Tab-separated table of C-alpha atoms and ligand atoms in Angstrom:
chain	number	residue	atom	x	y	z
J	1	MET	CA	100.956	-72.974	-183.428
J	2	GLY	CA	103.590	-71.546	-181.086
J	3	LYS	CA	104.226	-72.063	-177.401
J	4	ARG	CA	104.262	-69.013	-175.156
J	5	PHE	CA	106.986	-68.893	-172.484
J	6	GLU	CA	105.575	-70.174	-169.193
J	7	ASN	CA	106.793	-67.156	-167.238
J	8	ASN	CA	105.406	-64.506	-169.620
J	9	PRO	CA	105.660	-61.578	-169.352
J	10	ILE	CA	109.421	-61.995	-169.066
J	11	ILE	CA	110.180	-58.262	-168.605
J	12	SER	CA	107.973	-55.518	-167.232
J	13	LYS	CA	108.548	-51.902	-166.238
J	14	ASP	CA	109.353	-52.751	-162.608
J	15	ASP	CA	112.395	-54.769	-163.687
J	16	ILE	CA	114.467	-51.691	-164.601
J	17	GLU	CA	115.054	-48.149	-163.383
J	18	PRO	CA	113.940	-45.062	-165.335
J	19	SER	CA	116.642	-43.092	-167.165
J	20	ARG	CA	115.975	-40.066	-164.885
J	21	SER	CA	114.811	-39.977	-161.299
J	22	ASP	CA	111.948	-37.535	-162.093
J	23	TRP	CA	110.610	-39.742	-164.917
J	24	LYS	CA	108.501	-42.872	-164.773
J	25	ILE	CA	108.632	-45.892	-167.060
J	26	GLU	CA	105.194	-46.465	-168.597
J	27	CYS	CA	106.004	-49.431	-170.813
J	28	VAL	CA	108.771	-51.779	-171.932
J	29	LEU	CA	108.130	-53.222	-175.337
J	30	ASN	CA	109.238	-54.330	-178.805
J	31	PRO	CA	112.781	-55.655	-178.258
J	32	GLY	CA	115.411	-56.404	-180.875
J	33	ALA	CA	117.197	-59.712	-180.150
J	34	PHE	CA	120.716	-60.987	-180.821
J	35	SER	CA	123.406	-63.379	-179.597
J	36	PHE	CA	126.658	-61.925	-178.258
J	37	GLN	CA	129.411	-63.384	-176.039
J	38	GLY	CA	127.471	-66.644	-175.584
J	39	LYS	CA	124.374	-64.909	-174.225
J	40	THR	CA	120.967	-63.902	-175.568
J	41	TRP	CA	120.468	-60.139	-175.581
J	42	LEU	CA	117.401	-57.990	-175.957
J	43	LEU	CA	117.436	-54.323	-176.911
J	44	LEU	CA	114.191	-53.100	-175.416
J	45	ARG	CA	112.244	-50.001	-176.125
J	46	VAL	CA	111.653	-48.170	-172.845
J	47	ALA	CA	108.840	-45.595	-172.974
J	48	GLU	CA	108.919	-42.939	-170.250
J	49	ARG	CA	107.295	-39.701	-169.232
J	50	PRO	CA	107.667	-37.198	-166.391
J	51	ASP	CA	105.802	-37.813	-163.151
J	52	GLN	CA	102.287	-36.557	-163.953
J	53	LYS	CA	100.779	-33.641	-161.968
J	54	GLU	CA	97.146	-33.962	-160.879
J	55	GLY	CA	94.857	-32.552	-163.591
J	56	PHE	CA	97.626	-32.199	-166.207
J	57	ILE	CA	99.239	-34.265	-168.925
J	58	SER	CA	102.993	-33.802	-169.430
J	59	LEU	CA	104.756	-34.897	-172.595
J	60	PRO	CA	108.542	-35.159	-172.778
J	61	ILE	CA	110.624	-34.194	-175.805
J	62	TYR	CA	114.348	-33.803	-176.386
J	63	THR	CA	115.824	-30.716	-177.954
J	64	GLU	CA	118.356	-31.165	-180.757
J	65	ASP	CA	121.119	-30.672	-178.145
J	66	GLY	CA	119.857	-33.556	-176.058
J	67	GLU	CA	118.224	-31.375	-173.374
J	68	THR	CA	114.704	-32.297	-172.308
J	69	ARG	CA	111.634	-30.120	-172.550
J	70	VAL	CA	108.182	-30.840	-171.191
J	71	VAL	CA	104.959	-29.895	-172.977
J	72	GLU	CA	102.068	-29.648	-170.534
J	73	PHE	CA	98.310	-29.204	-170.896
J	74	ALA	CA	95.231	-29.583	-168.693
J	75	VAL	CA	93.497	-32.972	-168.851
J	76	ASN	CA	90.212	-31.286	-169.751
J	77	ASP	CA	91.669	-28.922	-172.394
J	78	PRO	CA	89.263	-29.478	-175.327
J	79	SER	CA	91.805	-28.358	-177.943
J	80	TRP	CA	93.866	-31.531	-177.349
J	81	ASN	CA	92.772	-34.861	-178.853
J	82	THR	CA	93.827	-37.667	-176.491
J	83	SER	CA	91.744	-40.519	-177.914
J	84	ASP	CA	94.846	-42.578	-178.868
J	85	PRO	CA	96.967	-43.222	-175.724
J	86	ARG	CA	100.117	-43.365	-177.891
J	87	LYS	CA	99.912	-39.845	-179.331
J	88	PHE	CA	98.093	-36.591	-178.685
J	89	LYS	CA	97.221	-33.819	-181.121
J	90	ASN	CA	96.935	-30.153	-180.156
J	91	GLY	CA	94.644	-27.434	-181.552
J	92	ASP	CA	97.268	-26.441	-184.160
J	93	GLY	CA	97.156	-29.967	-185.577
J	94	LYS	CA	100.617	-30.816	-184.157
J	95	THR	CA	101.123	-34.391	-182.970
J	96	PHE	CA	103.198	-35.299	-179.904
J	97	LEU	CA	103.923	-38.742	-178.469
J	98	SER	CA	102.551	-39.421	-174.991
J	99	THR	CA	105.878	-41.001	-173.982
J	100	ILE	CA	109.465	-40.805	-175.175
J	101	SER	CA	111.466	-43.956	-175.838
J	102	HIS	CA	115.099	-44.940	-175.545
J	103	LEU	CA	116.707	-48.354	-176.085
J	104	ARG	CA	117.988	-50.538	-173.249
J	105	LEU	CA	120.156	-53.666	-173.229
J	106	MET	CA	119.350	-56.722	-171.146
J	107	CYS	CA	121.031	-60.128	-171.339
J	108	SER	CA	120.327	-63.710	-170.379
J	109	ASP	CA	121.983	-67.119	-170.127
J	110	ASP	CA	118.821	-69.065	-170.937
J	111	GLY	CA	116.906	-66.671	-173.215
J	112	ILE	CA	114.105	-66.419	-170.642
J	113	HIS	CA	115.450	-64.691	-167.498
J	114	PHE	CA	116.962	-61.300	-168.345
J	115	HIS	CA	119.043	-58.835	-166.322
J	116	GLU	CA	120.937	-55.640	-167.120
J	117	PRO	CA	124.601	-56.138	-168.087
J	118	THR	CA	127.227	-55.013	-165.583
J	119	ASP	CA	130.111	-54.414	-167.991
J	120	ILE	CA	128.297	-52.608	-170.839
J	121	PRO	CA	126.402	-49.284	-170.492
J	122	PRO	CA	122.805	-50.428	-171.018
J	123	ILE	CA	121.169	-47.230	-172.285
J	124	ILE	CA	121.165	-46.006	-175.907
J	125	LYS	CA	119.550	-42.569	-176.209
J	126	SER	CA	118.305	-40.288	-178.964
J	127	SER	CA	120.546	-37.677	-180.498
J	128	GLY	CA	120.212	-35.037	-183.186
J	129	PRO	CA	117.276	-33.374	-184.940
J	130	TYR	CA	115.546	-36.533	-186.167
J	131	GLU	CA	115.148	-38.219	-182.773
J	132	THR	CA	113.685	-35.460	-180.606
J	133	PHE	CA	110.572	-37.582	-179.935
J	134	GLY	CA	112.673	-40.688	-179.233
J	135	ILE	CA	113.936	-43.906	-180.801
J	136	GLU	CA	111.870	-47.076	-181.058
J	137	ASP	CA	111.528	-50.702	-182.165
J	138	CYS	CA	115.147	-51.526	-183.028
J	139	ARG	CA	115.964	-54.505	-185.257
J	140	VAL	CA	119.439	-55.981	-184.710
J	141	THR	CA	121.012	-57.757	-187.692
J	142	LYS	CA	124.355	-59.533	-187.686
J	143	LEU	CA	125.741	-58.832	-191.114
J	144	GLU	CA	129.353	-59.545	-192.109
J	145	ASN	CA	130.190	-60.006	-188.415
J	146	ARG	CA	129.013	-56.566	-187.320
J	147	TYR	CA	125.784	-55.660	-185.569
J	148	HIS	CA	123.534	-53.326	-187.547
J	149	LEU	CA	120.784	-51.511	-185.664
J	150	THR	CA	117.848	-50.282	-187.735
J	151	TYR	CA	115.314	-48.407	-185.661
J	152	THR	CA	112.540	-45.849	-185.795
J	153	GLN	CA	113.634	-42.221	-185.475
J	154	VAL	CA	110.755	-40.015	-184.346
J	155	SER	CA	110.660	-36.211	-184.449
J	156	GLU	CA	108.424	-33.419	-185.633
J	157	ASN	CA	110.079	-33.960	-189.026
J	158	GLY	CA	108.345	-37.330	-189.218
J	159	VAL	CA	109.111	-40.990	-188.684
J	160	GLY	CA	112.182	-42.393	-190.460
J	161	VAL	CA	114.663	-45.268	-190.219
J	162	GLY	CA	117.878	-44.759	-188.247
J	163	HIS	CA	121.004	-46.886	-188.667
J	164	MET	CA	123.891	-47.564	-186.270
J	165	VAL	CA	126.665	-50.145	-186.379
J	166	THR	CA	128.607	-51.689	-183.503
J	167	ASP	CA	131.093	-54.510	-182.948
J	168	ASP	CA	131.241	-54.476	-179.157
J	169	TRP	CA	127.994	-52.762	-177.950
J	170	VAL	CA	130.117	-50.026	-176.342
J	171	ASN	CA	131.187	-48.023	-179.390
J	172	PHE	CA	128.580	-47.134	-182.012
J	173	LYS	CA	128.938	-45.559	-185.437
J	174	LYS	CA	125.782	-43.662	-186.246
J	175	HIS	CA	124.965	-43.331	-189.943
J	176	ASN	CA	122.644	-40.945	-191.737
J	177	MET	CA	118.933	-41.685	-191.906
J	178	LEU	CA	118.504	-44.841	-193.969
J	179	PHE	CA	114.933	-44.324	-195.225
J	180	MET	CA	113.261	-40.927	-195.023
J	181	PRO	CA	109.779	-40.292	-193.564
J	182	HIS	CA	107.340	-41.794	-193.462
J	183	ASN	CA	109.072	-45.145	-193.139
J	184	LYS	CA	109.655	-47.700	-190.366
J	185	ASP	CA	109.846	-51.471	-189.699
J	186	CYS	CA	113.178	-51.827	-191.524
J	187	ALA	CA	114.619	-55.362	-191.481
J	188	LEU	CA	118.002	-55.975	-193.133
J	189	PHE	CA	118.764	-59.367	-194.661
J	190	GLU	CA	121.646	-61.135	-192.898
J	191	GLU	CA	123.607	-61.687	-196.114
J	192	LYS	CA	123.989	-60.241	-199.598
J	193	ILE	CA	121.947	-61.708	-202.433
J	194	ASN	CA	123.669	-61.678	-205.818
J	195	GLY	CA	126.092	-59.007	-204.610
J	196	LYS	CA	123.529	-56.647	-203.076
J	197	TYR	CA	122.248	-55.859	-199.605
J	198	TYR	CA	118.480	-55.975	-199.106
J	199	ALA	CA	116.109	-54.324	-196.631
J	200	LEU	CA	112.410	-54.766	-196.053
J	201	ASN	CA	110.796	-51.475	-195.059
J	202	ARG	CA	107.398	-49.882	-194.649
J	203	PRO	CA	106.770	-46.515	-196.262
J	204	SER	CA	103.255	-45.217	-195.660
J	205	GLY	CA	100.969	-43.908	-198.341
J	206	LEU	CA	99.492	-41.050	-196.342
J	207	GLY	CA	97.596	-39.496	-199.233
J	208	GLY	CA	94.739	-41.130	-201.087
J	209	LEU	CA	96.711	-43.802	-202.920
J	210	GLY	CA	98.779	-46.675	-201.559
J	211	GLY	CA	98.757	-47.828	-197.966
J	212	ASN	CA	100.879	-49.297	-195.195
J	213	TYR	CA	102.556	-51.954	-197.328
J	214	ILE	CA	105.847	-53.864	-197.069
J	215	TRP	CA	108.474	-52.821	-199.618
J	216	ILE	CA	111.960	-54.085	-200.414
J	217	SER	CA	114.987	-51.981	-201.377
J	218	SER	CA	118.550	-52.923	-202.273
J	219	SER	CA	121.980	-51.314	-202.016
J	220	TYR	CA	125.644	-51.937	-202.877
J	221	ASP	CA	126.989	-50.074	-199.835
J	222	LEU	CA	124.227	-50.060	-197.162
J	223	LYS	CA	123.996	-46.271	-197.622
J	224	ASN	CA	122.484	-45.631	-201.036
J	225	TRP	CA	119.252	-47.557	-201.441
J	226	GLY	CA	117.161	-48.025	-204.562
J	227	ASP	CA	115.350	-50.533	-206.774
J	228	HIS	CA	112.333	-50.130	-204.462
J	229	LYS	CA	109.586	-52.704	-204.985
J	230	CYS	CA	106.295	-53.311	-203.232
J	231	VAL	CA	106.426	-56.858	-201.853
J	232	MET	CA	103.001	-57.230	-200.267
J	233	LYS	CA	99.886	-55.252	-199.459
J	234	THR	CA	97.229	-55.308	-196.780
J	235	ARG	CA	94.283	-57.666	-197.449
J	236	HIS	CA	90.752	-56.386	-197.193
J	237	GLY	CA	88.607	-58.214	-194.628
J	238	LYS	CA	91.488	-60.232	-193.173
J	239	TRP	CA	93.605	-60.033	-189.992
J	240	ASP	CA	96.141	-57.868	-191.870
J	241	SER	CA	93.672	-55.483	-193.507
J	242	SER	CA	94.926	-52.091	-192.350
J	243	ARG	CA	98.718	-52.176	-191.814
J	244	ILE	CA	101.557	-54.643	-192.240
J	245	GLY	CA	105.237	-54.349	-191.312
J	246	ALA	CA	108.313	-56.597	-191.218
J	247	GLY	CA	109.466	-58.134	-187.937
J	248	THR	CA	113.224	-58.608	-188.037
J	249	SER	CA	115.704	-60.189	-190.483
J	250	PRO	CA	114.251	-62.931	-192.668
J	251	ILE	CA	115.219	-66.508	-191.748
J	252	LYS	CA	116.989	-68.359	-194.572
J	253	THR	CA	115.425	-71.782	-195.238
J	254	ASP	CA	115.673	-74.264	-198.130
J	255	GLU	CA	112.230	-73.110	-199.260
J	256	GLY	CA	112.958	-69.384	-199.236
J	257	TRP	CA	113.372	-66.421	-196.878
J	258	LEU	CA	110.864	-66.771	-194.064
J	259	GLU	CA	109.749	-63.416	-192.700
J	260	ILE	CA	107.619	-63.004	-189.572
J	261	TYR	CA	105.541	-59.841	-189.952
J	262	HIS	CA	102.844	-57.988	-188.041
J	263	GLY	CA	99.423	-57.358	-189.466
J	264	VAL	CA	96.807	-54.990	-188.084
J	265	ASP	CA	93.088	-55.234	-188.739
J	266	ASP	CA	90.479	-52.484	-188.902
J	267	ASN	CA	90.069	-52.631	-185.098
J	268	SER	CA	93.799	-51.964	-184.482
J	269	ARG	CA	94.394	-55.567	-183.400
J	270	TYR	CA	98.041	-56.587	-183.987
J	271	CYS	CA	98.820	-60.231	-184.845
J	272	LEU	CA	101.864	-61.988	-186.309
J	273	GLY	CA	101.936	-63.928	-189.547
J	274	ALA	CA	104.557	-65.314	-191.909
J	275	VAL	CA	105.523	-64.808	-195.531
J	276	LEU	CA	107.959	-66.777	-197.674
J	277	LEU	CA	110.123	-64.849	-200.166
J	278	ASP	CA	112.105	-66.218	-203.090
J	279	LEU	CA	115.752	-66.975	-202.224
J	280	GLN	CA	117.174	-65.337	-205.362
J	281	ASP	CA	114.627	-62.554	-205.779
J	282	PRO	CA	113.201	-61.667	-202.350
J	283	SER	CA	110.693	-59.239	-203.859
J	284	LEU	CA	108.681	-62.322	-204.918
J	285	VAL	CA	106.164	-63.763	-202.453
J	286	LEU	CA	105.931	-67.567	-202.597
J	287	ALA	CA	103.451	-68.079	-199.752
J	288	ARG	CA	101.716	-66.033	-197.064
J	289	SER	CA	99.781	-66.787	-193.854
J	290	GLU	CA	96.077	-67.036	-194.388
J	291	PHE	CA	95.699	-66.821	-190.598
J	292	PRO	CA	97.987	-65.402	-187.883
J	293	ILE	CA	100.630	-67.668	-186.355
J	294	ILE	CA	99.914	-65.966	-183.015
J	295	GLU	CA	97.219	-63.487	-181.986
J	296	PRO	CA	96.350	-61.606	-178.765
J	297	GLU	CA	94.713	-64.185	-176.500
J	298	ALA	CA	96.533	-64.027	-173.163
J	299	VAL	CA	95.451	-61.336	-170.680
J	300	TYR	CA	98.810	-59.538	-170.995
J	301	GLU	CA	98.263	-59.283	-174.773
J	302	LYS	CA	94.636	-58.181	-174.541
J	303	GLU	CA	94.943	-55.660	-171.690
J	304	GLY	CA	97.572	-52.926	-171.253
J	305	PHE	CA	98.772	-49.561	-172.511
J	306	PHE	CA	97.386	-50.293	-175.995
J	307	LYS	CA	95.090	-53.304	-176.002
J	308	ASN	CA	95.272	-56.333	-178.316
J	309	VAL	CA	98.832	-56.030	-179.528
J	310	ILE	CA	101.458	-58.637	-180.364
J	311	PHE	CA	104.348	-56.836	-182.066
J	312	THR	CA	107.746	-58.321	-182.835
J	313	ASN	CA	111.057	-56.952	-184.026
J	314	GLY	CA	113.372	-59.587	-182.546
J	315	HIS	CA	113.914	-63.323	-182.694
J	316	ILE	CA	116.652	-65.910	-182.126
J	317	VAL	CA	116.936	-68.998	-184.337
J	318	LYS	CA	118.406	-72.267	-183.015
J	319	GLY	CA	118.022	-75.160	-185.448
J	320	ASP	CA	114.328	-75.578	-186.198
J	321	VAL	CA	113.223	-73.407	-183.273
J	322	VAL	CA	112.643	-69.692	-183.524
J	323	SER	CA	112.129	-67.861	-180.225
J	324	ILE	CA	110.082	-64.798	-181.024
J	325	TYR	CA	110.324	-61.943	-178.524
J	326	TYR	CA	107.432	-59.516	-178.624
J	327	GLY	CA	105.796	-56.530	-177.030
J	328	ALA	CA	102.387	-57.417	-175.573
J	329	ALA	CA	99.697	-54.721	-175.383
J	330	ASP	CA	102.569	-52.204	-175.818
J	331	GLU	CA	103.362	-52.638	-172.129
J	332	VAL	CA	105.385	-55.789	-171.350
J	333	ILE	CA	107.823	-58.124	-173.087
J	334	CYS	CA	107.007	-61.768	-173.777
J	335	GLY	CA	108.364	-64.708	-175.741
J	336	ALA	CA	107.059	-67.699	-177.650
J	337	THR	CA	108.754	-70.546	-179.532
J	338	PHE	CA	107.749	-71.888	-182.919
J	339	SER	CA	108.953	-74.692	-185.164
J	340	ILE	CA	110.153	-73.188	-188.448
J	341	LYS	CA	109.136	-76.390	-190.252
J	342	THR	CA	105.602	-76.131	-188.894
J	343	ILE	CA	105.266	-72.474	-189.955
J	344	LEU	CA	106.481	-73.392	-193.464
J	345	GLU	CA	104.124	-76.380	-193.723
J	346	ARG	CA	101.235	-74.182	-192.634
J	347	ILE	CA	101.851	-71.380	-195.127
J	348	LEU	CA	102.837	-73.602	-198.036
R	401	MAN	C1	103.029	-49.123	-184.218
R	401	MAN	C2	104.384	-48.929	-183.600
R	401	MAN	C3	104.734	-49.973	-182.557
R	401	MAN	C4	103.587	-50.271	-181.638
R	401	MAN	C5	102.339	-50.550	-182.444
R	401	MAN	C6	101.110	-50.783	-181.563
R	401	MAN	O1	103.116	-50.127	-185.174
R	401	MAN	O2	104.430	-47.679	-182.983
R	401	MAN	O3	105.797	-49.507	-181.803
R	401	MAN	O4	103.888	-51.375	-180.850
R	401	MAN	O5	102.064	-49.447	-183.276
R	401	MAN	O6	100.770	-49.643	-180.849
């Protein structure tokens, strides 16, 4: 349904420098997207780790004071479970990420060719006790003329939603955690609805009941959130059977709020689909993709750090065209354009 950019992948790890000379970038992925000063900007997730020593695996973590610490174990140490390349578990049942992520700004005049800005510091790093394993997958929402960043805060305390606000991309006001663990994939609506702010989010039912479903919450002040409602669940036997999560801010259309979301099947294959939410009550689903609007087909989507992944948390809307920026196979950044009208016709 969409058209992939001809020069995909548009950003890969060789296009930028690591944040430290003794670290290596493993992947660039999952960018937030926004318009600022007449340009298109991406806020990438950059996943790094120390240079690896022969026979050992080294995992980086930050301390609460922002220092770095390296956890190291032998490749053949049987007490470590390394079956998922994204995270490793030790004999005490503690989970560590294989890489640590920060956020990085890149900008572009045409939305396709990106470079690092010269007048704005490009790196946004973790800080404090809830980000010691890094920050990831930032959504950028322009709300009341300010940029709101909602991103994943990862630490041994769990995975929660962080929130920062900026006007100029130089000065940031960091707020308290917006949704507590386990929660991620938080997409703010770009305007209030009947006097309230709304956010899609994805708490995880880690016990026996519930699942990885998309919820909606509302707030009068962007700080205190409540009125939590489950918007949609995974669907047994379909492309979104095991996990679903919001992309970025819903697109307002005459038919309703159009949300691009990711769905994961039982084989950990990540595709994108669309859902239409009621304009006045966005907890109501009016229509939902029977089939993905895009699925891993290109080599760069099928092969990489984590195979068969298309994951988005950033798009730019211009008239009927939405340019969706996405992480492919958790390793490179790509783009594709879609007609909003065509997506709506397909799901309605
Ligand atoms: C999770 C998140 C994403 C990642 C996908 C695929 O949903 O950690 O950052 O892209 O998994 O690995």
